[in-house]
Amino acid sequence: MLALAGAVVAMSTASILIRWSAAPSSVVAFYRVLFTLALVVPFVLGERRSEFRTLSRRDLLSATAAGIALGIHFAAWFESLAWTSVAASVTLVQTQPVFVAIGAYLLLDERIDRRIVGGIVLTVCGAAAMTLADPGAAIAVEGDARFGNTLALVGAVAAGAYVLAGRSIRQRVSVFPYVTVVYASCALTLLAVVGAQDAALLGYPPREWVLFVALAAGPGLLGHTVINWALEHVRSTVVGITMLGEPVGATILAVLLLAEVPGTGTVLGGVIVLGGIYLASTSRSSGGDREEGSGGDREEGSNRDSDVAAKID
């Protein structure tokens, strides 16, 4: 639990590091994923190299699709931080479990109970309140906070697609081969976004490179890697609820380090959103009351979004 708390703190720094960077958001996202991949590759090239043999063509294609969705998630979320407050962006992007529940119901015919429905209703109402509130709190001079909030929601939908694409794979494939393929296709997707924007990949000052590495080592390695480790020791419901601390931590850091105080509408909407995610995450039909197994077989039930979401941001 102490490691889990430390991981949430590490993840809470992501939005601050992104805001501190002067590089285009797509470039920041690209290097974060690329450097995270570089940190993972040594493990894969070592004793775990043989695990790639467990990847079938279908699994490879599904993991690639998951990586593309993850790239869209990063591109949208990172850009949203240039338009809206840290509190609104981080809270809205955390709504992805709700989109997973909706997608699982529509595409996989999975049952959802009243708690999930109630959680979806609360989350949608809270997200709407945050999107309509404080339109003058935009960060960019010419910006509108509503646009940034919308981008954050697009990031949440893409994250939900990432989870749905990768859910069945993690029951058959261990984490390192899976994330290697996902991060590689995610990096290529972000590289395409950088190319489409005609943004420069080189020529940044040392400060920017430090921020790129910090994003990979902090929120990436010390944050989500520890989350994945913790999933072998605590229930996914506990992890899912604990991750709700990320928007809170990010908001506090934004107040202390960026002097960015969220408006009343953003705070109230955020509380409603977090309540909705909590309600949905603790549903019995979401699999949260099942005992967790170990390794790649631990993820069961429609709340696997809490498990896989630990690898997203």
PDB file of C-alpha atoms in Angstrom:
ATOM      1  CA  MET A   1       0.000   0.000   0.000  1.00  0.00           C
ATOM      2  CA  LEU A   2       2.929   2.352   0.674  1.00  0.00           C
ATOM      3  CA  ALA A   3       4.328   1.561  -2.769  1.00  0.00           C
ATOM      4  CA  LEU A   4       0.895   2.180  -4.258  1.00  0.00           C
ATOM      5  CA  ALA A   5       0.669   5.562  -2.558  1.00  0.00           C
ATOM      6  CA  GLY A   6       4.145   6.478  -3.835  1.00  0.00           C
ATOM      7  CA  ALA A   7       3.150   5.458  -7.349  1.00  0.00           C
ATOM      8  CA  VAL A   8       0.096   7.742  -7.254  1.00  0.00           C
ATOM      9  CA  VAL A   9       2.318  10.626  -6.165  1.00  0.00           C
ATOM     10  CA  ALA A  10       4.681   9.885  -9.062  1.00  0.00           C
ATOM     11  CA  MET A  11       1.786   9.813 -11.518  1.00  0.00           C
ATOM     12  CA  SER A  12       0.454  13.090 -10.148  1.00  0.00           C
ATOM     13  CA  THR A  13       3.603  14.857 -11.384  1.00  0.00           C
ATOM     14  CA  ALA A  14       2.897  14.051 -15.052  1.00  0.00           C
ATOM     15  CA  SER A  15       0.672  17.044 -15.782  1.00  0.00           C
ATOM     16  CA  ILE A  16       3.082  19.408 -14.001  1.00  0.00           C
ATOM     17  CA  LEU A  17       6.056  18.167 -16.036  1.00  0.00           C
ATOM     18  CA  ILE A  18       4.023  18.495 -19.244  1.00  0.00           C
ATOM     19  CA  ARG A  19       3.015  22.053 -18.359  1.00  0.00           C
ATOM     20  CA  TRP A  20       6.639  22.979 -17.599  1.00  0.00           C
ATOM     21  CA  SER A  21       7.770  21.849 -21.032  1.00  0.00           C
ATOM     22  CA  ALA A  22       7.876  24.425 -23.825  1.00  0.00           C
ATOM     23  CA  ALA A  23       8.011  21.772 -26.545  1.00  0.00           C
ATOM     24  CA  PRO A  24       4.929  20.918 -28.633  1.00  0.00           C
ATOM     25  CA  SER A  25       2.636  18.540 -26.763  1.00  0.00           C
ATOM     26  CA  SER A  26       2.962  15.829 -29.436  1.00  0.00           C
ATOM     27  CA  VAL A  27       6.763  15.944 -29.117  1.00  0.00           C
ATOM     28  CA  VAL A  28       6.553  15.664 -25.328  1.00  0.00           C
ATOM     29  CA  ALA A  29       4.202  12.691 -25.647  1.00  0.00           C
ATOM     30  CA  PHE A  30       6.445  11.017 -28.234  1.00  0.00           C
ATOM     31  CA  TYR A  31       9.589  11.235 -26.135  1.00  0.00           C
ATOM     32  CA  ARG A  32       7.812  10.139 -22.991  1.00  0.00           C
ATOM     33  CA  VAL A  33       6.686   6.923 -24.694  1.00  0.00           C
ATOM     34  CA  LEU A  34       9.989   6.441 -26.533  1.00  0.00           C
ATOM     35  CA  PHE A  35      12.058   6.785 -23.361  1.00  0.00           C
ATOM     36  CA  THR A  36       9.658   4.534 -21.436  1.00  0.00           C
ATOM     37  CA  LEU A  37      10.112   1.951 -24.188  1.00  0.00           C
ATOM     38  CA  ALA A  38      13.889   2.348 -23.854  1.00  0.00           C
ATOM     39  CA  LEU A  39      13.592   1.612 -20.122  1.00  0.00           C
ATOM     40  CA  VAL A  40      11.516  -1.518 -20.790  1.00  0.00           C
ATOM     41  CA  VAL A  41      13.588  -2.987 -23.643  1.00  0.00           C
ATOM     42  CA  PRO A  42      16.527  -4.161 -21.459  1.00  0.00           C
ATOM     43  CA  PHE A  43      14.151  -6.405 -19.527  1.00  0.00           C
ATOM     44  CA  VAL A  44      12.720  -7.798 -22.761  1.00  0.00           C
ATOM     45  CA  LEU A  45      16.095  -8.429 -24.400  1.00  0.00           C
ATOM     46  CA  GLY A  46      17.280 -10.339 -21.366  1.00  0.00           C
ATOM     47  CA  GLU A  47      15.758 -13.474 -19.926  1.00  0.00           C
ATOM     48  CA  ARG A  48      12.257 -12.532 -21.110  1.00  0.00           C
ATOM     49  CA  ARG A  49      13.093 -12.608 -24.814  1.00  0.00           C
ATOM     50  CA  SER A  50      11.515 -16.045 -25.206  1.00  0.00           C
ATOM     51  CA  GLU A  51       8.169 -14.688 -24.024  1.00  0.00           C
ATOM     52  CA  PHE A  52       7.693 -13.041 -27.417  1.00  0.00           C
ATOM     53  CA  ARG A  53       7.038 -16.517 -28.800  1.00  0.00           C
ATOM     54  CA  THR A  54       3.692 -16.497 -26.992  1.00  0.00           C
ATOM     55  CA  LEU A  55       2.492 -13.653 -29.230  1.00  0.00           C
ATOM     56  CA  SER A  56       0.221 -14.938 -31.978  1.00  0.00           C
ATOM     57  CA  ARG A  57      -0.522 -12.857 -35.065  1.00  0.00           C
ATOM     58  CA  ARG A  58      -3.907 -11.958 -33.603  1.00  0.00           C
ATOM     59  CA  ASP A  59      -2.332 -10.850 -30.323  1.00  0.00           C
ATOM     60  CA  LEU A  60       0.269  -8.820 -32.190  1.00  0.00           C
ATOM     61  CA  LEU A  61      -2.402  -7.005 -34.197  1.00  0.00           C
ATOM     62  CA  SER A  62      -4.524  -6.389 -31.096  1.00  0.00           C
ATOM     63  CA  ALA A  63      -1.545  -5.041 -29.142  1.00  0.00           C
ATOM     64  CA  THR A  64      -0.687  -2.791 -32.085  1.00  0.00           C
ATOM     65  CA  ALA A  65      -4.258  -1.468 -32.157  1.00  0.00           C
ATOM     66  CA  ALA A  66      -4.058  -0.879 -28.408  1.00  0.00           C
ATOM     67  CA  GLY A  67      -0.848   1.088 -28.922  1.00  0.00           C
ATOM     68  CA  ILE A  68      -2.467   3.274 -31.589  1.00  0.00           C
ATOM     69  CA  ALA A  69      -5.356   4.043 -29.221  1.00  0.00           C
ATOM     70  CA  LEU A  70      -2.830   4.810 -26.480  1.00  0.00           C
ATOM     71  CA  GLY A  71      -1.041   7.221 -28.823  1.00  0.00           C
ATOM     72  CA  ILE A  72      -4.300   9.055 -29.506  1.00  0.00           C
ATOM     73  CA  HIS A  73      -4.916   9.195 -25.761  1.00  0.00           C
ATOM     74  CA  PHE A  74      -1.531  10.784 -25.089  1.00  0.00           C
ATOM     75  CA  ALA A  75      -1.805  13.236 -27.982  1.00  0.00           C
ATOM     76  CA  ALA A  76      -5.241  14.464 -26.879  1.00  0.00           C
ATOM     77  CA  TRP A  77      -4.510  14.602 -23.155  1.00  0.00           C
ATOM     78  CA  PHE A  78      -1.128  16.329 -23.459  1.00  0.00           C
ATOM     79  CA  GLU A  79      -2.628  18.955 -25.776  1.00  0.00           C
ATOM     80  CA  SER A  80      -5.553  19.506 -23.400  1.00  0.00           C
ATOM     81  CA  LEU A  81      -3.135  20.713 -20.735  1.00  0.00           C
ATOM     82  CA  ALA A  82      -2.267  23.678 -22.960  1.00  0.00           C
ATOM     83  CA  TRP A  83      -5.901  24.811 -22.991  1.00  0.00           C
ATOM     84  CA  THR A  84      -7.476  24.029 -19.642  1.00  0.00           C
ATOM     85  CA  SER A  85      -6.552  23.687 -15.992  1.00  0.00           C
ATOM     86  CA  VAL A  86      -4.615  20.749 -14.591  1.00  0.00           C
ATOM     87  CA  ALA A  87      -7.540  19.924 -12.296  1.00  0.00           C
ATOM     88  CA  ALA A  88     -10.049  19.716 -15.160  1.00  0.00           C
ATOM     89  CA  SER A  89      -7.743  17.890 -17.579  1.00  0.00           C
ATOM     90  CA  VAL A  90      -6.528  15.194 -15.183  1.00  0.00           C
ATOM     91  CA  THR A  91      -9.978  14.568 -13.705  1.00  0.00           C
ATOM     92  CA  LEU A  92     -11.736  14.327 -17.067  1.00  0.00           C
ATOM     93  CA  VAL A  93      -9.126  12.001 -18.544  1.00  0.00           C
ATOM     94  CA  GLN A  94      -9.672   9.693 -15.557  1.00  0.00           C
ATOM     95  CA  THR A  95     -13.239   9.017 -16.749  1.00  0.00           C
ATOM     96  CA  GLN A  96     -11.946   6.256 -19.029  1.00  0.00           C
ATOM     97  CA  PRO A  97     -13.328   3.410 -16.815  1.00  0.00           C
ATOM     98  CA  VAL A  98     -16.816   4.709 -17.597  1.00  0.00           C
ATOM     99  CA  PHE A  99     -16.167   4.518 -21.342  1.00  0.00           C
ATOM    100  CA  VAL A 100     -14.766   1.018 -20.882  1.00  0.00           C
ATOM    101  CA  ALA A 101     -17.975  -0.053 -19.134  1.00  0.00           C
ATOM    102  CA  ILE A 102     -20.090   1.434 -21.931  1.00  0.00           C
ATOM    103  CA  GLY A 103     -17.915  -0.148 -24.627  1.00  0.00           C
ATOM    104  CA  ALA A 104     -17.958  -3.531 -22.925  1.00  0.00           C
ATOM    105  CA  TYR A 105     -21.738  -3.393 -22.712  1.00  0.00           C
ATOM    106  CA  LEU A 106     -22.211  -2.368 -26.358  1.00  0.00           C
ATOM    107  CA  LEU A 107     -19.459  -4.454 -27.964  1.00  0.00           C
ATOM    108  CA  LEU A 108     -18.936  -7.406 -25.633  1.00  0.00           C
ATOM    109  CA  ASP A 109     -22.455  -7.846 -24.233  1.00  0.00           C
ATOM    110  CA  GLU A 110     -21.144  -7.580 -20.683  1.00  0.00           C
ATOM    111  CA  ARG A 111     -23.661  -6.985 -17.918  1.00  0.00           C
ATOM    112  CA  ILE A 112     -23.670  -3.713 -16.015  1.00  0.00           C
ATOM    113  CA  ASP A 113     -25.517  -3.275 -12.728  1.00  0.00           C
ATOM    114  CA  ARG A 114     -27.158  -0.299 -11.070  1.00  0.00           C
ATOM    115  CA  ARG A 115     -23.945   0.907  -9.443  1.00  0.00           C
ATOM    116  CA  ILE A 116     -22.216   1.100 -12.819  1.00  0.00           C
ATOM    117  CA  VAL A 117     -25.203   2.882 -14.338  1.00  0.00           C
ATOM    118  CA  GLY A 118     -25.270   5.287 -11.408  1.00  0.00           C
ATOM    119  CA  GLY A 119     -21.539   5.830 -11.735  1.00  0.00           C
ATOM    120  CA  ILE A 120     -21.883   6.565 -15.445  1.00  0.00           C
ATOM    121  CA  VAL A 121     -24.681   9.075 -14.813  1.00  0.00           C
ATOM    122  CA  LEU A 122     -22.688  10.838 -12.078  1.00  0.00           C
ATOM    123  CA  THR A 123     -19.530  10.921 -14.165  1.00  0.00           C
ATOM    124  CA  VAL A 124     -21.294  12.305 -17.231  1.00  0.00           C
ATOM    125  CA  CYS A 125     -23.013  14.991 -15.134  1.00  0.00           C
ATOM    126  CA  GLY A 126     -19.749  15.916 -13.439  1.00  0.00           C
ATOM    127  CA  ALA A 127     -17.871  16.012 -16.742  1.00  0.00           C
ATOM    128  CA  ALA A 128     -20.572  18.224 -18.252  1.00  0.00           C
ATOM    129  CA  ALA A 129     -20.370  20.563 -15.255  1.00  0.00           C
ATOM    130  CA  MET A 130     -16.588  20.808 -15.580  1.00  0.00           C
ATOM    131  CA  THR A 131     -16.753  21.359 -19.331  1.00  0.00           C
ATOM    132  CA  LEU A 132     -19.321  24.167 -18.993  1.00  0.00           C
ATOM    133  CA  ALA A 133     -17.782  25.744 -15.904  1.00  0.00           C
ATOM    134  CA  ASP A 134     -15.105  28.420 -15.782  1.00  0.00           C
ATOM    135  CA  PRO A 135     -14.774  29.017 -19.550  1.00  0.00           C
ATOM    136  CA  GLY A 136     -12.475  31.923 -18.816  1.00  0.00           C
ATOM    137  CA  ALA A 137      -9.930  29.762 -17.020  1.00  0.00           C
ATOM    138  CA  ALA A 138      -8.138  28.855 -20.250  1.00  0.00           C
ATOM    139  CA  ILE A 139      -4.370  28.621 -20.130  1.00  0.00           C
ATOM    140  CA  ALA A 140      -3.643  29.626 -23.719  1.00  0.00           C
ATOM    141  CA  VAL A 141      -4.111  33.317 -24.470  1.00  0.00           C
ATOM    142  CA  GLU A 142      -6.414  32.617 -27.390  1.00  0.00           C
ATOM    143  CA  GLY A 143      -7.845  29.466 -25.905  1.00  0.00           C
ATOM    144  CA  ASP A 144     -11.120  28.293 -24.500  1.00  0.00           C
ATOM    145  CA  ALA A 145     -11.106  25.908 -21.545  1.00  0.00           C
ATOM    146  CA  ARG A 146     -14.028  24.029 -23.111  1.00  0.00           C
ATOM    147  CA  PHE A 147     -11.774  22.948 -25.965  1.00  0.00           C
ATOM    148  CA  GLY A 148      -9.176  21.637 -23.529  1.00  0.00           C
ATOM    149  CA  ASN A 149     -11.845  19.814 -21.528  1.00  0.00           C
ATOM    150  CA  THR A 150     -13.160  18.244 -24.730  1.00  0.00           C
ATOM    151  CA  LEU A 151      -9.651  17.089 -25.633  1.00  0.00           C
ATOM    152  CA  ALA A 152      -9.325  15.505 -22.194  1.00  0.00           C
ATOM    153  CA  LEU A 153     -12.573  13.604 -22.777  1.00  0.00           C
ATOM    154  CA  VAL A 154     -11.292  12.477 -26.194  1.00  0.00           C
ATOM    155  CA  GLY A 155      -8.214  11.223 -24.367  1.00  0.00           C
ATOM    156  CA  ALA A 156     -10.451   9.310 -21.956  1.00  0.00           C
ATOM    157  CA  VAL A 157     -12.394   7.691 -24.818  1.00  0.00           C
ATOM    158  CA  ALA A 158      -9.116   6.693 -26.511  1.00  0.00           C
ATOM    159  CA  ALA A 159      -7.867   5.254 -23.220  1.00  0.00           C
ATOM    160  CA  GLY A 160     -11.058   3.222 -22.972  1.00  0.00           C
ATOM    161  CA  ALA A 161     -10.479   1.898 -26.489  1.00  0.00           C
ATOM    162  CA  TYR A 162      -6.921   1.000 -25.472  1.00  0.00           C
ATOM    163  CA  VAL A 163      -8.187  -0.996 -22.512  1.00  0.00           C
ATOM    164  CA  LEU A 164     -10.840  -2.817 -24.556  1.00  0.00           C
ATOM    165  CA  ALA A 165      -8.310  -3.671 -27.275  1.00  0.00           C
ATOM    166  CA  GLY A 166      -5.847  -5.147 -24.820  1.00  0.00           C
ATOM    167  CA  ARG A 167      -8.103  -6.857 -22.276  1.00  0.00           C
ATOM    168  CA  SER A 168      -8.064 -10.406 -23.622  1.00  0.00           C
ATOM    169  CA  ILE A 169      -4.373 -10.321 -24.571  1.00  0.00           C
ATOM    170  CA  ARG A 170      -3.153  -9.908 -20.999  1.00  0.00           C
ATOM    171  CA  GLN A 171      -4.820 -13.185 -20.057  1.00  0.00           C
ATOM    172  CA  ARG A 172      -2.464 -14.989 -22.456  1.00  0.00           C
ATOM    173  CA  VAL A 173       0.608 -12.788 -22.765  1.00  0.00           C
ATOM    174  CA  SER A 174       2.888 -11.551 -19.979  1.00  0.00           C
ATOM    175  CA  VAL A 175       3.281  -7.861 -19.374  1.00  0.00           C
ATOM    176  CA  PHE A 176       6.711  -7.181 -20.927  1.00  0.00           C
ATOM    177  CA  PRO A 177       6.041  -8.486 -24.466  1.00  0.00           C
ATOM    178  CA  TYR A 178       2.648  -6.774 -24.367  1.00  0.00           C
ATOM    179  CA  VAL A 179       3.848  -3.336 -23.304  1.00  0.00           C
ATOM    180  CA  THR A 180       6.813  -3.516 -25.687  1.00  0.00           C
ATOM    181  CA  VAL A 181       4.520  -3.893 -28.693  1.00  0.00           C
ATOM    182  CA  VAL A 182       2.062  -1.354 -27.292  1.00  0.00           C
ATOM    183  CA  TYR A 183       4.720   1.275 -26.592  1.00  0.00           C
ATOM    184  CA  ALA A 184       6.376   0.709 -29.974  1.00  0.00           C
ATOM    185  CA  SER A 185       3.136   1.206 -31.931  1.00  0.00           C
ATOM    186  CA  CYS A 186       2.192   4.091 -29.626  1.00  0.00           C
ATOM    187  CA  ALA A 187       5.528   5.807 -30.333  1.00  0.00           C
ATOM    188  CA  LEU A 188       5.046   5.359 -34.080  1.00  0.00           C
ATOM    189  CA  THR A 189       1.535   6.820 -33.835  1.00  0.00           C
ATOM    190  CA  LEU A 190       2.832   9.856 -31.966  1.00  0.00           C
ATOM    191  CA  LEU A 191       5.692  10.191 -34.454  1.00  0.00           C
ATOM    192  CA  ALA A 192       3.072  10.397 -37.211  1.00  0.00           C
ATOM    193  CA  VAL A 193       1.265  13.130 -35.249  1.00  0.00           C
ATOM    194  CA  VAL A 194       4.543  15.032 -34.860  1.00  0.00           C
ATOM    195  CA  GLY A 195       5.145  14.714 -38.599  1.00  0.00           C
ATOM    196  CA  ALA A 196       1.621  15.881 -39.441  1.00  0.00           C
ATOM    197  CA  GLN A 197       2.161  18.958 -37.271  1.00  0.00           C
ATOM    198  CA  ASP A 198       5.598  19.524 -38.820  1.00  0.00           C
ATOM    199  CA  ALA A 199       7.048  19.826 -35.312  1.00  0.00           C
ATOM    200  CA  ALA A 200      10.789  19.584 -34.707  1.00  0.00           C
ATOM    201  CA  LEU A 201      12.120  16.463 -32.958  1.00  0.00           C
ATOM    202  CA  LEU A 202      15.575  17.889 -32.223  1.00  0.00           C
ATOM    203  CA  GLY A 203      17.115  21.194 -31.226  1.00  0.00           C
ATOM    204  CA  TYR A 204      15.597  21.458 -27.755  1.00  0.00           C
ATOM    205  CA  PRO A 205      17.601  22.803 -24.791  1.00  0.00           C
ATOM    206  CA  PRO A 206      18.873  20.428 -22.062  1.00  0.00           C
ATOM    207  CA  ARG A 207      15.984  21.421 -19.780  1.00  0.00           C
ATOM    208  CA  GLU A 208      13.477  19.900 -22.202  1.00  0.00           C
ATOM    209  CA  TRP A 209      15.368  16.616 -22.422  1.00  0.00           C
ATOM    210  CA  VAL A 210      15.435  16.429 -18.630  1.00  0.00           C
ATOM    211  CA  LEU A 211      11.651  16.845 -18.609  1.00  0.00           C
ATOM    212  CA  PHE A 212      11.232  14.142 -21.278  1.00  0.00           C
ATOM    213  CA  VAL A 213      13.306  11.676 -19.257  1.00  0.00           C
ATOM    214  CA  ALA A 214      11.565  12.671 -16.018  1.00  0.00           C
ATOM    215  CA  LEU A 215       8.171  11.883 -17.559  1.00  0.00           C
ATOM    216  CA  ALA A 216       9.345   8.414 -18.533  1.00  0.00           C
ATOM    217  CA  ALA A 217      11.193   7.634 -15.299  1.00  0.00           C
ATOM    218  CA  GLY A 218       8.710   9.222 -12.870  1.00  0.00           C
ATOM    219  CA  PRO A 219       5.068   8.790 -13.949  1.00  0.00           C
ATOM    220  CA  GLY A 220       6.019   5.987 -16.357  1.00  0.00           C
ATOM    221  CA  LEU A 221       8.494   3.745 -14.552  1.00  0.00           C
ATOM    222  CA  LEU A 222       8.047   4.668 -10.871  1.00  0.00           C
ATOM    223  CA  GLY A 223       4.335   5.324 -11.273  1.00  0.00           C
ATOM    224  CA  HIS A 224       2.661   2.792 -13.515  1.00  0.00           C
ATOM    225  CA  THR A 225       5.282   0.079 -13.274  1.00  0.00           C
ATOM    226  CA  VAL A 226       4.802   0.049  -9.513  1.00  0.00           C
ATOM    227  CA  ILE A 227       1.031   0.034 -10.049  1.00  0.00           C
ATOM    228  CA  ASN A 228       1.400  -3.103 -12.171  1.00  0.00           C
ATOM    229  CA  TRP A 229       3.524  -4.705  -9.464  1.00  0.00           C
ATOM    230  CA  ALA A 230       0.961  -3.785  -6.802  1.00  0.00           C
ATOM    231  CA  LEU A 231      -1.803  -5.501  -8.796  1.00  0.00           C
ATOM    232  CA  GLU A 232      -0.241  -8.844  -7.871  1.00  0.00           C
ATOM    233  CA  HIS A 233      -0.653  -8.074  -4.175  1.00  0.00           C
ATOM    234  CA  VAL A 234      -3.898  -6.095  -3.810  1.00  0.00           C
ATOM    235  CA  ARG A 235      -7.295  -6.213  -5.463  1.00  0.00           C
ATOM    236  CA  SER A 236      -7.884  -4.295  -8.659  1.00  0.00           C
ATOM    237  CA  THR A 237     -10.716  -2.411  -6.933  1.00  0.00           C
ATOM    238  CA  VAL A 238      -8.253  -1.069  -4.376  1.00  0.00           C
ATOM    239  CA  VAL A 239      -5.886  -0.008  -7.149  1.00  0.00           C
ATOM    240  CA  GLY A 240      -8.700   1.610  -9.127  1.00  0.00           C
ATOM    241  CA  ILE A 241      -9.903   3.602  -6.134  1.00  0.00           C
ATOM    242  CA  THR A 242      -6.345   4.574  -5.160  1.00  0.00           C
ATOM    243  CA  MET A 243      -5.742   5.941  -8.651  1.00  0.00           C
ATOM    244  CA  LEU A 244      -8.520   8.458  -7.986  1.00  0.00           C
ATOM    245  CA  GLY A 245      -5.909  10.179  -5.870  1.00  0.00           C
ATOM    246  CA  GLU A 246      -4.039  11.235  -9.019  1.00  0.00           C
ATOM    247  CA  PRO A 247      -6.384  14.138  -9.928  1.00  0.00           C
ATOM    248  CA  VAL A 248      -6.300  15.282  -6.309  1.00  0.00           C
ATOM    249  CA  GLY A 249      -2.506  15.111  -6.161  1.00  0.00           C
ATOM    250  CA  ALA A 250      -2.122  16.838  -9.530  1.00  0.00           C
ATOM    251  CA  THR A 251      -4.477  19.639  -8.475  1.00  0.00           C
ATOM    252  CA  ILE A 252      -2.556  20.228  -5.231  1.00  0.00           C
ATOM    253  CA  LEU A 253       0.769  20.277  -7.108  1.00  0.00           C
ATOM    254  CA  ALA A 254      -0.701  22.705  -9.648  1.00  0.00           C
ATOM    255  CA  VAL A 255      -1.701  25.061  -6.835  1.00  0.00           C
ATOM    256  CA  LEU A 256       1.741  24.850  -5.194  1.00  0.00           C
ATOM    257  CA  LEU A 257       3.978  24.815  -8.272  1.00  0.00           C
ATOM    258  CA  LEU A 258       1.936  26.627 -10.923  1.00  0.00           C
ATOM    259  CA  ALA A 259      -0.179  28.908  -8.725  1.00  0.00           C
ATOM    260  CA  GLU A 260      -3.160  27.508 -10.624  1.00  0.00           C
ATOM    261  CA  VAL A 261      -6.255  27.541  -8.437  1.00  0.00           C
ATOM    262  CA  PRO A 262      -9.246  25.767 -10.026  1.00  0.00           C
ATOM    263  CA  GLY A 263     -12.609  27.508 -10.115  1.00  0.00           C
ATOM    264  CA  THR A 264     -15.562  26.475  -7.991  1.00  0.00           C
ATOM    265  CA  GLY A 265     -17.338  24.824 -10.930  1.00  0.00           C
ATOM    266  CA  THR A 266     -14.260  22.757 -11.733  1.00  0.00           C
ATOM    267  CA  VAL A 267     -13.890  21.595  -8.134  1.00  0.00           C
ATOM    268  CA  LEU A 268     -17.556  20.648  -7.741  1.00  0.00           C
ATOM    269  CA  GLY A 269     -17.643  18.907 -11.112  1.00  0.00           C
ATOM    270  CA  GLY A 270     -14.449  17.058 -10.248  1.00  0.00           C
ATOM    271  CA  VAL A 271     -15.898  15.793  -6.979  1.00  0.00           C
ATOM    272  CA  ILE A 272     -18.953  14.476  -8.855  1.00  0.00           C
ATOM    273  CA  VAL A 273     -16.726  12.786 -11.465  1.00  0.00           C
ATOM    274  CA  LEU A 274     -14.580  11.093  -8.815  1.00  0.00           C
ATOM    275  CA  GLY A 275     -17.721   9.939  -7.022  1.00  0.00           C
ATOM    276  CA  GLY A 276     -19.064   8.434 -10.234  1.00  0.00           C
ATOM    277  CA  ILE A 277     -15.804   6.602 -10.971  1.00  0.00           C
ATOM    278  CA  TYR A 278     -15.724   5.283  -7.398  1.00  0.00           C
ATOM    279  CA  LEU A 279     -19.300   4.038  -7.653  1.00  0.00           C
ATOM    280  CA  ALA A 280     -18.618   2.244 -10.942  1.00  0.00           C
ATOM    281  CA  SER A 281     -15.285   0.818  -9.759  1.00  0.00           C
ATOM    282  CA  THR A 282     -16.799  -0.784  -6.659  1.00  0.00           C
ATOM    283  CA  SER A 283     -19.595  -2.551  -8.516  1.00  0.00           C
ATOM    284  CA  ARG A 284     -19.880  -6.300  -7.892  1.00  0.00           C
ATOM    285  CA  SER A 285     -20.470  -7.009 -11.566  1.00  0.00           C
ATOM    286  CA  SER A 286     -17.230  -5.222 -12.355  1.00  0.00           C
ATOM    287  CA  GLY A 287     -15.230  -8.067 -10.877  1.00  0.00           C
ATOM    288  CA  GLY A 288     -13.911  -5.989  -8.033  1.00  0.00           C
ATOM    289  CA  ASP A 289     -14.928  -8.539  -5.389  1.00  0.00           C
ATOM    290  CA  ARG A 290     -13.068 -11.394  -6.989  1.00  0.00           C
ATOM    291  CA  GLU A 291      -9.788 -12.405  -5.509  1.00  0.00           C
ATOM    292  CA  GLU A 292      -6.884 -11.501  -7.726  1.00  0.00           C
ATOM    293  CA  GLY A 293      -4.573 -14.131  -9.097  1.00  0.00           C
ATOM    294  CA  SER A 294      -0.968 -13.545 -10.046  1.00  0.00           C
ATOM    295  CA  GLY A 295       0.891 -12.545 -13.180  1.00  0.00           C
ATOM    296  CA  GLY A 296      -0.903 -12.276 -16.490  1.00  0.00           C
ATOM    297  CA  ASP A 297      -3.915 -14.298 -15.323  1.00  0.00           C
ATOM    298  CA  ARG A 298      -5.024 -11.892 -12.641  1.00  0.00           C
ATOM    299  CA  GLU A 299      -7.277  -9.729 -14.792  1.00  0.00           C
ATOM    300  CA  GLU A 300     -10.906 -10.798 -14.792  1.00  0.00           C
ATOM    301  CA  GLY A 301     -14.325  -9.188 -15.087  1.00  0.00           C
ATOM    302  CA  SER A 302     -15.385  -5.999 -16.693  1.00  0.00           C
ATOM    303  CA  ASN A 303     -13.375  -3.914 -14.236  1.00  0.00           C
ATOM    304  CA  ARG A 304     -10.180  -4.965 -15.938  1.00  0.00           C
ATOM    305  CA  ASP A 305     -10.038  -1.342 -16.945  1.00  0.00           C
ATOM    306  CA  SER A 306      -8.669  -0.587 -13.482  1.00  0.00           C
ATOM    307  CA  ASP A 307      -5.878  -3.104 -14.043  1.00  0.00           C
ATOM    308  CA  VAL A 308      -4.869  -2.139 -17.537  1.00  0.00           C
ATOM    309  CA  ALA A 309      -5.416   1.558 -16.923  1.00  0.00           C
ATOM    310  CA  ALA A 310      -2.444   1.345 -14.585  1.00  0.00           C
ATOM    311  CA  LYS A 311      -0.250   1.173 -17.669  1.00  0.00           C
ATOM    312  CA  ILE A 312      -1.721   4.132 -19.503  1.00  0.00           C
ATOM    313  CA  ASP A 313      -0.574   7.521 -18.309  1.00  0.00           C
TER     314      ASP A 313
END
